Coordinates of C-alpha atoms in Angstrom, one line a residue:
X103 CA -66.9 -88.2 261.2
X104 CA -65.7 -91.6 262.1
X105 CA -68.8 -92.9 260.7
X106 CA -67.8 -91.6 257.3
X107 CA -64.6 -93.5 257.4
X108 CA -66.2 -96.5 258.6
X109 CA -69.0 -96.4 256.1
X110 CA -71.7 -96.3 258.6
X111 CA -74.4 -93.7 258.0
X112 CA -76.0 -92.1 261.0
X113 CA -79.6 -90.6 260.5
X114 CA -80.6 -87.5 262.6
X115 CA -84.0 -87.3 264.0
X116 CA -86.6 -85.0 262.0
X117 CA -87.3 -82.7 265.0
X118 CA -83.6 -81.6 265.1
X119 CA -83.6 -80.4 261.4
X120 CA -85.8 -77.4 262.1
X121 CA -83.4 -75.5 264.3
X122 CA -80.7 -76.1 261.7
X123 CA -82.7 -74.6 258.9
X124 CA -83.6 -71.6 261.0
X125 CA -80.0 -71.0 262.0
X126 CA -78.9 -71.3 258.4
X127 CA -81.6 -68.8 257.2
X128 CA -80.6 -66.3 260.0
X129 CA -77.0 -66.4 259.0
X130 CA -77.9 -65.9 255.4
X131 CA -80.0 -62.8 256.3
X132 CA -77.3 -61.4 258.5
X133 CA -74.7 -61.8 255.7
X134 CA -77.0 -60.2 253.2
X135 CA -77.6 -57.2 255.5
X136 CA -73.8 -56.9 256.1
X137 CA -73.2 -57.0 252.3
X138 CA -75.9 -54.4 251.6
X139 CA -74.8 -51.8 254.1
X140 CA -71.6 -50.7 252.1
X141 CA -73.6 -50.6 248.9
X142 CA -76.2 -48.3 250.5
X143 CA -73.4 -46.1 251.9
X144 CA -71.7 -45.6 248.6
X145 CA -75.0 -45.1 246.8
X146 CA -75.8 -42.1 249.0
X147 CA -72.5 -40.3 248.0
X148 CA -72.9 -40.7 244.2
X149 CA -73.8 -37.4 242.4
X150 CA -77.3 -37.0 241.2
X151 CA -77.5 -37.2 237.4
X152 CA -79.9 -34.5 236.1
X153 CA -82.6 -35.9 234.0
X154 CA -82.3 -33.1 231.3
X155 CA -79.1 -31.5 230.1
X156 CA -79.5 -28.4 227.9
X157 CA -76.7 -26.7 225.9
X158 CA -77.1 -23.0 225.1
X159 CA -75.2 -21.5 222.1
X160 CA -75.3 -17.9 220.7
X161 CA -77.6 -17.5 217.7
X162 CA -75.9 -17.2 214.3
X163 CA -75.4 -13.7 212.8
X164 CA -78.0 -12.6 210.3
X165 CA -77.0 -12.8 206.6
X166 CA -75.6 -9.7 204.9
X167 CA -78.3 -7.8 203.1
X168 CA -77.7 -7.6 199.3
X169 CA -76.2 -4.4 197.8
X170 CA -78.7 -1.8 196.6
X171 CA -79.3 -1.8 192.8
X172 CA -77.4 0.8 190.7
X173 CA -79.2 4.0 190.0
X174 CA -80.8 4.1 186.6
X175 CA -79.1 6.4 184.1
X176 CA -81.6 8.8 182.6
X177 CA -81.7 8.5 178.9
X178 CA -80.2 11.5 177.2
X179 CA -82.5 13.3 174.9
X180 CA -81.6 13.1 171.2
X181 CA -80.3 16.5 170.0
X182 CA -82.3 18.2 167.4
X183 CA -80.6 19.1 164.1
X184 CA -80.3 22.7 165.2
X185 CA -78.7 21.7 168.5
X186 CA -76.2 19.2 167.0
X187 CA -74.7 21.8 164.8
X188 CA -71.5 23.1 166.5
X189 CA -71.4 26.7 167.5
X190 CA -68.5 28.5 165.8
X191 CA -66.1 30.5 167.9
X192 CA -66.3 34.2 167.7
X193 CA -62.7 34.5 166.5
X194 CA -62.9 31.7 163.8
X195 CA -64.4 32.3 160.4
X196 CA -66.9 29.5 159.4
X197 CA -68.7 29.2 156.1
X198 CA -72.4 29.6 156.4
X199 CA -74.4 26.3 156.4
X200 CA -77.6 27.7 154.8
X201 CA -77.7 29.9 151.8
X202 CA -78.8 33.4 152.9
X203 CA -81.9 34.7 151.3
X204 CA -80.2 37.9 150.2
X205 CA -76.6 38.9 149.7
X206 CA -75.8 42.5 150.3
X207 CA -73.5 44.1 147.6
X208 CA -70.9 46.6 148.4
X209 CA -70.9 49.7 146.3
X210 CA -68.0 50.1 143.9
X211 CA -65.7 53.0 144.4
X212 CA -65.3 55.3 141.4
X213 CA -62.0 54.8 139.6
X214 CA -60.9 51.8 141.8
X215 CA -61.4 48.1 141.3
X216 CA -62.7 45.9 144.0
X217 CA -59.8 44.4 146.0
X218 CA -59.1 42.3 149.0
X219 CA -58.8 43.6 152.5
X220 CA -55.1 44.0 153.3
X221 CA -54.0 43.9 149.6
X222 CA -51.4 46.1 148.0
X223 CA -52.1 48.6 145.3
X224 CA -51.2 47.1 141.9
X225 CA -51.6 43.5 142.9
X226 CA -53.2 40.9 140.7
X227 CA -56.1 38.5 141.5
X228 CA -55.0 35.2 142.9
X229 CA -51.7 36.5 144.0
X230 CA -49.9 35.6 147.2
X231 CA -51.4 37.1 150.4
X232 CA -49.2 39.9 151.6
X233 CA -47.3 40.1 148.3
X234 CA -45.4 43.2 147.2
X235 CA -45.2 44.6 143.7
X236 CA -42.0 43.6 142.1
X237 CA -41.3 40.9 144.8
X238 CA -39.2 41.2 147.9
X239 CA -35.7 42.6 147.5
X240 CA -32.9 40.1 147.8
X241 CA -31.3 39.9 151.2
X242 CA -27.8 41.6 151.4
X243 CA -24.9 39.2 151.5
X244 CA -23.5 38.5 154.9
X245 CA -20.6 40.6 156.0
X246 CA -17.1 39.1 155.5
X247 CA -15.6 37.5 158.6
X248 CA -13.2 39.7 160.5
X249 CA -9.7 39.6 159.3
X250 CA -7.4 37.7 161.6
X251 CA -3.9 38.8 162.5
X252 CA -1.6 38.9 159.6
X253 CA 1.3 36.5 159.5
X254 CA 4.7 38.2 160.2
X255 CA 6.8 39.1 157.2
X256 CA 10.1 37.2 156.8
X257 CA 13.1 39.4 156.4
X258 CA 15.2 38.6 153.3
X259 CA 15.2 39.2 149.6
X260 CA 13.4 42.5 148.8
X261 CA 12.5 43.0 152.5
X262 CA 15.4 44.5 154.3
X263 CA 15.8 44.0 158.0
X264 CA 15.0 47.1 160.1
X265 CA 17.7 48.9 162.0
X266 CA 18.8 47.4 165.3
X267 CA 18.4 50.1 167.9
X268 CA 19.4 48.3 171.1
X269 CA 21.6 45.2 171.4
X270 CA 22.5 43.2 174.5
X271 CA 25.5 40.8 174.4
X272 CA 25.0 37.4 176.0
X273 CA 27.1 36.4 179.1
X274 CA 29.5 33.6 178.7
X275 CA 28.6 31.0 181.5
X276 CA 31.6 30.4 183.8
X277 CA 30.8 26.7 183.9
X278 CA 30.9 26.6 180.1
X279 CA 34.3 28.3 180.1
X280 CA 35.8 25.8 182.6
X281 CA 34.3 23.0 180.5
X282 CA 35.8 24.5 177.3
X283 CA 32.3 24.7 175.7
X284 CA 32.1 27.0 172.7
X285 CA 30.3 27.3 169.4
X286 CA 27.5 29.2 167.5
X287 CA 23.9 29.5 168.7
X288 CA 21.3 30.1 165.9
X289 CA 18.0 31.7 167.0
X290 CA 14.8 32.8 165.2
X291 CA 13.1 35.9 166.6
X292 CA 9.6 37.3 165.9
X293 CA 9.5 41.1 166.3
X294 CA 6.2 42.9 166.9
X295 CA 5.0 46.1 165.1
X296 CA 6.7 48.3 167.7
X297 CA 10.1 46.6 167.2
X298 CA 10.2 44.6 170.4
X299 CA 11.3 40.9 170.3
X300 CA 8.1 39.0 171.2
X301 CA 9.1 35.4 170.6
X302 CA 12.4 33.5 170.4
X303 CA 12.9 30.0 168.9
X304 CA 16.0 28.0 169.3
X305 CA 17.3 26.5 166.0
X306 CA 20.7 25.1 166.9
X307 CA 23.1 25.3 169.9
X308 CA 26.2 23.4 171.0
X309 CA 25.1 23.2 174.6
X310 CA 22.0 24.2 176.6
X311 CA 24.1 26.6 178.8
X312 CA 24.9 28.7 175.8
X313 CA 21.3 28.5 174.4
X314 CA 19.9 29.9 177.7
X315 CA 22.2 32.9 177.7
X316 CA 21.6 33.6 174.0
X317 CA 17.8 33.6 174.4
X318 CA 18.0 35.8 177.4
X319 CA 20.1 38.4 175.6
X320 CA 18.0 38.4 172.4
X321 CA 14.7 39.1 174.2
X322 CA 16.2 42.5 175.2
X323 CA 17.0 43.6 171.7
X324 CA 15.0 46.5 170.1
X325 CA 14.5 47.2 166.3
X326 CA 12.9 50.0 164.4
X327 CA 9.4 49.2 163.2
X328 CA 8.9 47.6 159.7
X329 CA 6.6 49.7 157.6
X330 CA 5.1 48.3 154.4
X331 CA 2.6 50.3 152.3
X332 CA 2.2 52.7 155.3
X333 CA 1.3 49.9 157.7
X334 CA 3.5 48.6 160.5
X335 CA 4.1 44.8 160.1
X336 CA 5.5 42.1 162.3
X337 CA 8.6 40.4 160.9
X338 CA 10.8 37.3 161.5
X339 CA 14.6 37.3 161.3
X340 CA 17.4 34.8 162.1
X341 CA 20.1 35.8 164.6
X342 CA 23.4 34.1 165.1
X343 CA 25.4 34.5 168.4
X344 CA 28.9 33.1 168.8
X345 CA 30.6 31.9 172.0
X346 CA 34.4 31.6 172.0
X347 CA 36.9 31.1 174.7
X348 CA 39.0 34.1 173.5
X349 CA 35.9 36.2 174.0
X350 CA 35.6 35.0 177.6
X351 CA 39.2 35.9 178.4

């Protein structure tokens, strides 16, 4: 080492170089073996790669067979002229198609002309089927509608009022007396055919209290029937009832 610094070069003898080369080669071999051992160890644990890898898949489904051809329609035979002719119904009269070879004639009856089945004696050729000699009689006129109830007869003029058989006087209301209510109540009465008062209509009244009592009394009146031309008739007449304080006393 010191020779290097001093610049002096020291030469080794040739017989000492052989051991150095052998030592160096031995170390190299040992290092190579040491480096190759781990490689061999890991190489033994690696999985073996198969030489051939095969993939198996299911075969594809066969194609759908085509639909069968449609059946052939048998050709219809052409009808003959005799078959194409429609057969008439037994209940329907149809004119003959072919002219018959011979037409049978019906014998004439002595004294009678040949007519039509269902005809009427004395008819004319070309007349109306089902006609009648002289035509049909005219229909009778419809009956008149039933007569409704006759209106009541108003008494007055030439029609005298029937006799009053039963009369009921009205009561004077006590409230009307204390209130000094008085006056005349005018009513219109419709009397039936038996003489009973059927309806009462108020025409005029000074107060409703007096009108109520007057109507109540008039419905109880009774007349003799009104007879005109032998028939009992309803009639209308006007009735006047007076209410005065002197009457109440």
